[in-house]
mmCIF file of C-alpha atoms and ligand atoms in Angstrom:
data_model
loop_
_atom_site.group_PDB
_atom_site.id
_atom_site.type_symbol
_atom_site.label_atom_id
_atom_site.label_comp_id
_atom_site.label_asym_id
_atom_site.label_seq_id
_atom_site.Cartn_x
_atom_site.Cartn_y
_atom_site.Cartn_z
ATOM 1 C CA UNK A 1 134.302 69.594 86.025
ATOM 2 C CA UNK A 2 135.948 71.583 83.139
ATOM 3 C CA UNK A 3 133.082 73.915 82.864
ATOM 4 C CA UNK A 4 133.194 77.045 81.510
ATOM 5 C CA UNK A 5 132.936 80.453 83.186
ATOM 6 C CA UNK A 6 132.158 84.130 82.107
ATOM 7 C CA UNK A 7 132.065 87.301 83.941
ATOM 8 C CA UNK A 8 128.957 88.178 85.340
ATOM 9 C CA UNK A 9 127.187 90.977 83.336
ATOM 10 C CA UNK A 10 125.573 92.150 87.042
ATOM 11 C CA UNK A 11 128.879 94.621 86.476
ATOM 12 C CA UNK A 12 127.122 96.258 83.257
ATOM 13 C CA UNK A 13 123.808 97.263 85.919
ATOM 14 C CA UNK A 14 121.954 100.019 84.785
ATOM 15 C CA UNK A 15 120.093 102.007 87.007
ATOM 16 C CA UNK A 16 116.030 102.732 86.181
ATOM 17 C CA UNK A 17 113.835 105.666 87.883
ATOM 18 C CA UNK A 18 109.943 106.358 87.118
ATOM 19 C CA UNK A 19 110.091 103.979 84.353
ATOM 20 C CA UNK A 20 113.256 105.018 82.416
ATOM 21 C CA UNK A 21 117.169 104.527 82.104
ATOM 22 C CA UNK A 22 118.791 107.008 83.572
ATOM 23 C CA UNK A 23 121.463 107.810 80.866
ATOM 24 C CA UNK A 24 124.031 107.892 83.298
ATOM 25 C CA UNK A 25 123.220 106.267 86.190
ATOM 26 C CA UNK A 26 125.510 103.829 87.108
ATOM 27 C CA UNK A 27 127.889 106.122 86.592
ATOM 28 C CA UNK A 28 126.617 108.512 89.012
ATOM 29 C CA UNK A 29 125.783 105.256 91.329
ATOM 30 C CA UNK A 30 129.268 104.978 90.951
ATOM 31 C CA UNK A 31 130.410 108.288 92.243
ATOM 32 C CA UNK A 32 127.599 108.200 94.912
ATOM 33 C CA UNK A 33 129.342 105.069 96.187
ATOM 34 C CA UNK A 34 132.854 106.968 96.239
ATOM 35 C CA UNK A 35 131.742 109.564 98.560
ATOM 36 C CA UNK A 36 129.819 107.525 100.945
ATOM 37 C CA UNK A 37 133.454 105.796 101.294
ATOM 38 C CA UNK A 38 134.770 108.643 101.668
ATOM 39 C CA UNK A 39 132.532 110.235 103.947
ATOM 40 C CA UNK A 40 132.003 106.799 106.130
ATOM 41 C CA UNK A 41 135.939 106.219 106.209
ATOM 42 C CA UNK A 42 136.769 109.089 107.927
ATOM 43 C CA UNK A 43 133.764 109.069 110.677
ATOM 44 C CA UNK A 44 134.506 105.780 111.412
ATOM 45 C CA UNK A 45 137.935 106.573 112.013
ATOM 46 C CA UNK A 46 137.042 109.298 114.771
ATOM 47 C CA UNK A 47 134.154 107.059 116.283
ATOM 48 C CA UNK A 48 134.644 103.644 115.471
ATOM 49 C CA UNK A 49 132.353 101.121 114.338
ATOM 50 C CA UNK A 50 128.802 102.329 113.940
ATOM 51 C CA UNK A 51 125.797 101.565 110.890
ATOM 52 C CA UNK A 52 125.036 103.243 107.951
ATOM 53 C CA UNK A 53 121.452 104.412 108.518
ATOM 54 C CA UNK A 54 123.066 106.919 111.369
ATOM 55 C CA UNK A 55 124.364 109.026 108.434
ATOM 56 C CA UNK A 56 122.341 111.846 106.662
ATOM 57 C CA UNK A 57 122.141 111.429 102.827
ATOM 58 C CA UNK A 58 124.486 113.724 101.199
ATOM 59 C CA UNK A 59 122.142 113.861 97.701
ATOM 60 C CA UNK A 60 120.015 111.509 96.138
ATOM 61 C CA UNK A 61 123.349 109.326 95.058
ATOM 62 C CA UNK A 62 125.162 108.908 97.886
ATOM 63 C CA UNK A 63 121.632 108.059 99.485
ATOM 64 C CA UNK A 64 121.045 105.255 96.991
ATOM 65 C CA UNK A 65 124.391 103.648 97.248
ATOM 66 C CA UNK A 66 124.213 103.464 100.504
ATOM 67 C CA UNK A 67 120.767 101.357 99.793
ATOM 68 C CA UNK A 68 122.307 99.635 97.077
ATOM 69 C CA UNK A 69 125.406 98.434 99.368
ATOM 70 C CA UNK A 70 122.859 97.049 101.911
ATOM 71 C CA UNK A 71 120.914 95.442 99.464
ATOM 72 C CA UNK A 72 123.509 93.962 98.618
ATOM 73 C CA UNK A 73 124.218 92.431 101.696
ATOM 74 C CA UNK A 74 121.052 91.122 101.912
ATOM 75 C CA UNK A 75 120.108 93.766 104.930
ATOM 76 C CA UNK A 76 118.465 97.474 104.962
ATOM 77 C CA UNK A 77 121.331 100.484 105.822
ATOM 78 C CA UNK A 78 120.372 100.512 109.543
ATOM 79 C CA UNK A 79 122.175 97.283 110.105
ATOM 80 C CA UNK A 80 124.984 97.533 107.864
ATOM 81 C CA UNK A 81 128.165 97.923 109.705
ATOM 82 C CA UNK A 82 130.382 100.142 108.454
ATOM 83 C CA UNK A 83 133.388 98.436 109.048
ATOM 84 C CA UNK A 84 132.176 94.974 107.957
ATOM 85 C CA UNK A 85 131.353 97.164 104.872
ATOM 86 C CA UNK A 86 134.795 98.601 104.494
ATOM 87 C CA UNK A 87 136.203 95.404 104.936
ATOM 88 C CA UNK A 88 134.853 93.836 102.265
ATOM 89 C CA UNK A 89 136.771 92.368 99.418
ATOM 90 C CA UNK A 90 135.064 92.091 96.170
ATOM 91 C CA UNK A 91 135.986 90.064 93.046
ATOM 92 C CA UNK A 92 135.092 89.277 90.133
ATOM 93 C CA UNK A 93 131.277 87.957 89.633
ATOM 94 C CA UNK A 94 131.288 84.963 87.490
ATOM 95 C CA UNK A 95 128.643 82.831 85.973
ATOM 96 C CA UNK A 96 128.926 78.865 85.443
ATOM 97 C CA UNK A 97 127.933 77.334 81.846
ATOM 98 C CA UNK A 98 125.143 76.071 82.539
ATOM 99 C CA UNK A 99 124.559 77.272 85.885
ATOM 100 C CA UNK A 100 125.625 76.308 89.472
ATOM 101 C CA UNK A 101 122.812 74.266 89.882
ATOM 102 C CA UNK A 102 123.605 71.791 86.979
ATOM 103 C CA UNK A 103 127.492 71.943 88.322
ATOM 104 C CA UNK A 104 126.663 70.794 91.585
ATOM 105 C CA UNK A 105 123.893 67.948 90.761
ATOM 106 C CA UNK A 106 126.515 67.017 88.003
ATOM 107 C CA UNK A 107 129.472 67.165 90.654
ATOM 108 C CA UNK A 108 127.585 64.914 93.218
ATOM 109 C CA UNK A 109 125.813 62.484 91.481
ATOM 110 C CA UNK A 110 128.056 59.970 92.932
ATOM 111 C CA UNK A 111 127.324 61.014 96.354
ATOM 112 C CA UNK A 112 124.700 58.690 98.233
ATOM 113 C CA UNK A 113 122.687 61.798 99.454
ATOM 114 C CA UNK A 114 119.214 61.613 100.933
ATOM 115 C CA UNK A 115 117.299 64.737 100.107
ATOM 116 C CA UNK A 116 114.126 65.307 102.113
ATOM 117 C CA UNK A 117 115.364 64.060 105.027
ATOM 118 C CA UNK A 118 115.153 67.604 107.941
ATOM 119 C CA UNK A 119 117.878 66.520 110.741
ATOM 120 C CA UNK A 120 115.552 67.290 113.811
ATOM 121 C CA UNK A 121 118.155 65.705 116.414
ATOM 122 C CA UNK A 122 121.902 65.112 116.966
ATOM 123 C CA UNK A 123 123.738 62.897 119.708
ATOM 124 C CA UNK A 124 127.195 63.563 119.497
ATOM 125 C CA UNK A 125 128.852 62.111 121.848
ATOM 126 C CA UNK A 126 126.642 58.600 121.954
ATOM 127 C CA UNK A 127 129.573 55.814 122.725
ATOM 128 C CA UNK A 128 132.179 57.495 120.897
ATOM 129 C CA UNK A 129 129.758 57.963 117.851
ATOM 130 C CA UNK A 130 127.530 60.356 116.388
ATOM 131 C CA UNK A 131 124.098 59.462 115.371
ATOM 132 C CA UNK A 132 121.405 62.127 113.363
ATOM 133 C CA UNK A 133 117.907 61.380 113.899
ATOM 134 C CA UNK A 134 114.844 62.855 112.055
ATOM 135 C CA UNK A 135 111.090 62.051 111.396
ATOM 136 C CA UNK A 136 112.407 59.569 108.499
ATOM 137 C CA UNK A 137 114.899 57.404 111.482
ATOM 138 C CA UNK A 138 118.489 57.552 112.219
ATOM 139 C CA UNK A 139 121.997 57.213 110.791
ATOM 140 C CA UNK A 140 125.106 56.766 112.902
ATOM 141 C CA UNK A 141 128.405 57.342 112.250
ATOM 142 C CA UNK A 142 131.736 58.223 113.785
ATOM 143 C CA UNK A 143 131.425 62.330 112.796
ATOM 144 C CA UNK A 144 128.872 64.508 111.440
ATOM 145 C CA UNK A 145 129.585 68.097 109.684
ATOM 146 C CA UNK A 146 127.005 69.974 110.047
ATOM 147 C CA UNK A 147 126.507 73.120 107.134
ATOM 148 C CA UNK A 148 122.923 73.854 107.716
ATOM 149 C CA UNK A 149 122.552 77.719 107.764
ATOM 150 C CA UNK A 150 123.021 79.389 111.440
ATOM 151 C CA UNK A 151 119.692 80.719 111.071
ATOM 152 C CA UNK A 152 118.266 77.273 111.560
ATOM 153 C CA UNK A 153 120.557 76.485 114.476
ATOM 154 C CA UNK A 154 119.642 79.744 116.306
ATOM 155 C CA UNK A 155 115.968 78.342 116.182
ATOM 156 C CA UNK A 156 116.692 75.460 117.960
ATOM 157 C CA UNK A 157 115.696 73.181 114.919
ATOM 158 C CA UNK A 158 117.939 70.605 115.705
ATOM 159 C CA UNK A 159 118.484 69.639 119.022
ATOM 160 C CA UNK A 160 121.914 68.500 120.374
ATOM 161 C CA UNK A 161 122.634 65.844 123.000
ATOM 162 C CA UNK A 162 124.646 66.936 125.225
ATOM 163 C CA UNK A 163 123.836 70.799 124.543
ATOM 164 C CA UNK A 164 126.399 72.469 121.730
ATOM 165 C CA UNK A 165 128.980 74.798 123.852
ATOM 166 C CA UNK A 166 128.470 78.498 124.921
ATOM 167 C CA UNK A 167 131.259 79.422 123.120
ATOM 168 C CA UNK A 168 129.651 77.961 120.045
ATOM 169 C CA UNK A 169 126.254 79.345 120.977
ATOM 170 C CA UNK A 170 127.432 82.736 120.936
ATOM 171 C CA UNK A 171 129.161 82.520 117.545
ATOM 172 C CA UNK A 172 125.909 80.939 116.159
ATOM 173 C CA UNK A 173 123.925 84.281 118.028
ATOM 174 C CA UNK A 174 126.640 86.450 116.466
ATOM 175 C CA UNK A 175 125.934 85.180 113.155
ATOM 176 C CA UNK A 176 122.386 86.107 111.983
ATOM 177 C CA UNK A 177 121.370 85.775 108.427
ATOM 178 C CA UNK A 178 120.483 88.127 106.212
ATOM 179 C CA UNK A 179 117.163 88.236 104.089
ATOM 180 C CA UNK A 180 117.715 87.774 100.680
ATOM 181 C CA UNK A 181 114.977 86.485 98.203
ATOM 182 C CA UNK A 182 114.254 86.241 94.303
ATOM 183 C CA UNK A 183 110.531 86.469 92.783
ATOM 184 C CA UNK A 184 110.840 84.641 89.299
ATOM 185 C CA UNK A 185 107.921 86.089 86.892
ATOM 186 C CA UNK A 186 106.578 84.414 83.619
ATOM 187 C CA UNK A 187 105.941 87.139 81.294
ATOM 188 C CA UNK A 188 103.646 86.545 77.779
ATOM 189 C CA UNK A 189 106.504 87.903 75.626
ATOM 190 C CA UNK A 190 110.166 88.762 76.297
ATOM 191 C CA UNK A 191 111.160 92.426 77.671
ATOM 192 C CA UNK A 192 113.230 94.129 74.648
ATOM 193 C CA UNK A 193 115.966 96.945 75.041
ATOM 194 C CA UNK A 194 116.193 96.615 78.532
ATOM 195 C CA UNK A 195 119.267 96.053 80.487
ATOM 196 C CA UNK A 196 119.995 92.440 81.833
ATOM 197 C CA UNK A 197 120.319 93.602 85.242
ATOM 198 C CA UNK A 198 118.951 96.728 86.546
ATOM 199 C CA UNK A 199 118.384 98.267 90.428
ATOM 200 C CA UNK A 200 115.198 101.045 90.646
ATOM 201 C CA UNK A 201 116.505 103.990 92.835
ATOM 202 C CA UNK A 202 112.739 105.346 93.346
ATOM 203 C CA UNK A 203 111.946 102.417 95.275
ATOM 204 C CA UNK A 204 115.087 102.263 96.762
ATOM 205 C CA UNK A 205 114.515 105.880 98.206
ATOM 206 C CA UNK A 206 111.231 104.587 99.529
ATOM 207 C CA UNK A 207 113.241 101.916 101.382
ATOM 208 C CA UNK A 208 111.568 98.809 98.900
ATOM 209 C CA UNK A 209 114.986 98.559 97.104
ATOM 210 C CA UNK A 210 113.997 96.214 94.098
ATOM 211 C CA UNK A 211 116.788 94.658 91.923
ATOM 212 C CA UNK A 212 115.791 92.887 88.309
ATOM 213 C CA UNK A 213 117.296 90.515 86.525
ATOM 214 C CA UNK A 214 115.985 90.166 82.964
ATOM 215 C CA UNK A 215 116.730 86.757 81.179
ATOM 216 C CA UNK A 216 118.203 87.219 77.560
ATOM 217 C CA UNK A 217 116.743 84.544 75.825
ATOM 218 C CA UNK A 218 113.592 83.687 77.692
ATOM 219 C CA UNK A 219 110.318 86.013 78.644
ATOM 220 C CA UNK A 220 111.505 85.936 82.303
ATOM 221 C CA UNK A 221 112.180 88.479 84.871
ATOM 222 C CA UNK A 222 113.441 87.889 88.390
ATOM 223 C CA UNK A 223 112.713 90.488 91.195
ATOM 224 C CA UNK A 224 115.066 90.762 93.449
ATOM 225 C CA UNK A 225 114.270 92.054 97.131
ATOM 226 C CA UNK A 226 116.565 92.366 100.516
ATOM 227 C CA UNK A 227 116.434 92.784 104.115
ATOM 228 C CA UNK A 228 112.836 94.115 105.743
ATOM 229 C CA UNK A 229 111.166 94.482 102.216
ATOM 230 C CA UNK A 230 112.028 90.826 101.852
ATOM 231 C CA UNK A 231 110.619 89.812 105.154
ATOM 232 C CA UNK A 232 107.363 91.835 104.093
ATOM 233 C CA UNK A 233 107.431 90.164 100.537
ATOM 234 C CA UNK A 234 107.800 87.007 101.976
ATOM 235 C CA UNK A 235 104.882 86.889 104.677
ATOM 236 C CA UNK A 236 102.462 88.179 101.640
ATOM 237 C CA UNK A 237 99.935 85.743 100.467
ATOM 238 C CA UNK A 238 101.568 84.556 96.852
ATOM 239 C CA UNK A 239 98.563 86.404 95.171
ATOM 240 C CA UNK A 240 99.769 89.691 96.816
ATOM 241 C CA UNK A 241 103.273 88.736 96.489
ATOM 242 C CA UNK A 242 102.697 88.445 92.677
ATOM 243 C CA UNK A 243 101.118 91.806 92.568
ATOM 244 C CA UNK A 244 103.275 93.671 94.583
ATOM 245 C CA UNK A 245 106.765 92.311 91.837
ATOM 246 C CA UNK A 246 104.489 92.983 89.197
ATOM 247 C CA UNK A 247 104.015 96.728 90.264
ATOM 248 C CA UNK A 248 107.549 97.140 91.140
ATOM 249 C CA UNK A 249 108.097 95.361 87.646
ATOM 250 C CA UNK A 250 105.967 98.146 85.715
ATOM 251 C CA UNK A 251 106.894 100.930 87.761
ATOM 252 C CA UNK A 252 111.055 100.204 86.708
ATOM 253 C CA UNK A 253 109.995 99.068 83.032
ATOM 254 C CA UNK A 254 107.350 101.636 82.683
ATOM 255 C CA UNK A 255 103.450 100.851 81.716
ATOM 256 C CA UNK A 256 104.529 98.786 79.124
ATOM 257 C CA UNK A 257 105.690 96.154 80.679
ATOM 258 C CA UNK A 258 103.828 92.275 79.034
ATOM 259 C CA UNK A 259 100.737 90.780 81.012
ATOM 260 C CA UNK A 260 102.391 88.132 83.181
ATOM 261 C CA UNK A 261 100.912 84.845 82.507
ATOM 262 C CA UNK A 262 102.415 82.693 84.985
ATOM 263 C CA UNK A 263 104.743 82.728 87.821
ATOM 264 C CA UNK A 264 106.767 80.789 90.235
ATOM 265 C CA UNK A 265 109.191 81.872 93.028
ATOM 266 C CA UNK A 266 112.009 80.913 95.025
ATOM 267 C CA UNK A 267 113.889 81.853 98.402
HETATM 268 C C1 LIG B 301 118.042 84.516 96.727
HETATM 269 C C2 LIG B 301 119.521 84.316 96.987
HETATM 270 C C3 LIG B 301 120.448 84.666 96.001
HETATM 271 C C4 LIG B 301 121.796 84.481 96.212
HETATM 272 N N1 LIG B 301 122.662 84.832 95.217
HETATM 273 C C5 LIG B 301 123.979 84.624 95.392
HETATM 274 C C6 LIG B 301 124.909 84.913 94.350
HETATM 275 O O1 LIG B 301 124.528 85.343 93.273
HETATM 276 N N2 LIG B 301 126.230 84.703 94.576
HETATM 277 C C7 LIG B 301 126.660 84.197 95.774
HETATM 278 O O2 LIG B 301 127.865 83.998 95.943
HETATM 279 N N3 LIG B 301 125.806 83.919 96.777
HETATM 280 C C8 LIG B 301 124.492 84.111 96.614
HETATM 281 N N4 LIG B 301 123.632 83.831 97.627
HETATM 282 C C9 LIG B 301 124.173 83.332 98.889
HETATM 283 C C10 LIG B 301 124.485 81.836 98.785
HETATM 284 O O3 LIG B 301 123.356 81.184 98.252
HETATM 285 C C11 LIG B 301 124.747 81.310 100.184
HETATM 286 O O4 LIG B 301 125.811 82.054 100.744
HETATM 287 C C12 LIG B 301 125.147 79.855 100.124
HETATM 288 O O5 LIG B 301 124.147 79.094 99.522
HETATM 289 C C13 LIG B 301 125.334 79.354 101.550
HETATM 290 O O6 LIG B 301 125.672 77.987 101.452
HETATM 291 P P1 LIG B 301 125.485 77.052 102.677
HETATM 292 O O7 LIG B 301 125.907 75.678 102.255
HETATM 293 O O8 LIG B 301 126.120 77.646 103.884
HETATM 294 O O9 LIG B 301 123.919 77.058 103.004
HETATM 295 P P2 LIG B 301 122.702 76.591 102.092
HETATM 296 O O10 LIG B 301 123.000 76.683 100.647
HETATM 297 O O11 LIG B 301 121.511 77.331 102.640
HETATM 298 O O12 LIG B 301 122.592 75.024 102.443
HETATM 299 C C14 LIG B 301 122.086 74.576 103.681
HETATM 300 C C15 LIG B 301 121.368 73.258 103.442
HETATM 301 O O13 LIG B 301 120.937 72.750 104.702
HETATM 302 C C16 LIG B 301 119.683 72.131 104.514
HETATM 303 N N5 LIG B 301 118.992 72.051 105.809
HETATM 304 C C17 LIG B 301 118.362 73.026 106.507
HETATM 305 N N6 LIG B 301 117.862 72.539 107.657
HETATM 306 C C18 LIG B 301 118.178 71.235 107.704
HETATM 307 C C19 LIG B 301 117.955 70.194 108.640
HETATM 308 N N7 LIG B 301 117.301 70.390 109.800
HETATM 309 N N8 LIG B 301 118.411 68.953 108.354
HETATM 310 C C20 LIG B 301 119.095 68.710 107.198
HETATM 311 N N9 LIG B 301 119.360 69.662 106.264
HETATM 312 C C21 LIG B 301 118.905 70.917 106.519
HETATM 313 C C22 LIG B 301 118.962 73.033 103.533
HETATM 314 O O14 LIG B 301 117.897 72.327 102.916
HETATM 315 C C23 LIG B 301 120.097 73.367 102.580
HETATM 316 O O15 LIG B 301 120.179 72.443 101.539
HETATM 317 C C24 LIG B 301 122.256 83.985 97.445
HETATM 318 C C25 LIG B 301 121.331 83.639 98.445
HETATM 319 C C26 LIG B 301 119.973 83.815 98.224
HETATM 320 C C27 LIG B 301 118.993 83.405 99.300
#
């Protein structure tokens, strides 16, 4: 759609504890994240496969880039596989002008899509056709792709006629999803000399790793939160959900930090 891209600037992260910068955090992140390697390469090549929790933290570093690297991954260390891990490939993070979103609404608008409309119920093999039902009716058709996320296949949300295949059962079992989920917040005035994106180790250490994301132009802050913390986050009321970003938001920024004035969230 000929729009334009630019690297992410998630790579320029800083890193914040009790309220501060640390000068040279990422840096030290950095080096944290080398030795783990290290020190995970070579045990998993004496005793295969095994998770990262298992492993004692060398220092404070290596302790939160192991955190970090689950986070990341949308999970907490204990189910991070270290050879999943080491077999990841990372590339370049880039953003889209105007956002995916826009790309995507711009890049279908063509498309006769039905939002709203929760598949509850698919025949496949009805006469030689396929045919999706939900609360809103049905569609047939000769083939249906199906992209919801495994998550909601595991849960039986849709139900198939005849039954989908072990084989494919399994893979759907063997692919759980992760928890991933970002806490927009409203503030009354926009956060100055703070980094765009920044990850607090001291909450990390007390296994509520909290990522931010600070918008440049606009007084807004997105929390970010993974794995168990984001299962906890998300089964909070949203009045203690609120307060409990808003702490984690003052306790990385410091004391400081604006009176929020509004909020909204998404998952
Ligand atoms: C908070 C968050 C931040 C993320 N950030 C990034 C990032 O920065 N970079 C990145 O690469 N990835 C990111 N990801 C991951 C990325 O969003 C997913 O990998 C990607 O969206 C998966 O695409 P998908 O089409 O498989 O599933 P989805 O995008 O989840 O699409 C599945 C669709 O199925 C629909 N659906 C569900 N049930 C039914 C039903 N019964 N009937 C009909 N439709 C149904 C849903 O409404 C949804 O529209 C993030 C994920 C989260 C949650």
């Amino acid at each position: 759609m000929g729009r334009a891209t630019r690297p992410s600037p998630i790579k320029d992260m800083r890193v914040l504890r009790s309220g501060a910068i640390v000068p040279d955090g990422a840096e030290r992140l950095d080096t944290g994240a080398r030795r783990l390697e290290w020190s995970l390469g070579w045990r998993s090549l004496v005793r295969g496969d095994f998770s990262f929790g298992t492993v004692p933290d060398a220092d404070e570093w290596t302790g939160a880039a192991e955190r970090l690297a689950a986070f990341t991954m949308a999970t907490d260390p204990h189910r991070l596989s270290v050879d999943d891990y080491m077999s990841f490939v990372d590339g370049e993070d880039r953003t889209v002008e105007n956002g995916l979103g826009r790309l995507i609404a711009d890049w279908g608008k063509n498309i006769p899509a039905r939002l709203k409309h929760a598949a509850d119920r698919i025949a496949w093999d009805d006469g030689g056709a396929v045919t999706v039902s939900g609360p809103w009716g049905s569609v047939k058709g000769r083939a249906v792709i199906v992209t919801v996320p495994t998550g909601v296949l595991r849960d039986g949300r849709i139900h198939f006629v005849p039954e989908l295949p072990d084989r494919t059962l399994a893979a759907i079992e063997a692919l759980p999803m992760g928890r991933f989920m970002k806490i927009g917040l409203r503030l009354e005035s926009r956060l100055r000399d703070v980094p765009e994106y920044a990850f607090d180790i001291s909450r990390a250490n007390r296994g509520q790793a909290v990522g931010f994301h600070v918008h440049p132009s606009l007084p807004l802050i997105t929390a970010i939160v993974a794995g168990d913390h984001a299962r906890d986050v998300a089964r909070m009321p949203g009045r203690d959900r609120i307060a409990h970003v808003t702490d984690a938001c003052r306790e990385a920024f410091g004391a400081a930090h604006p009176a929020i004035v509004a909020h909204d969230h998404y998952d």
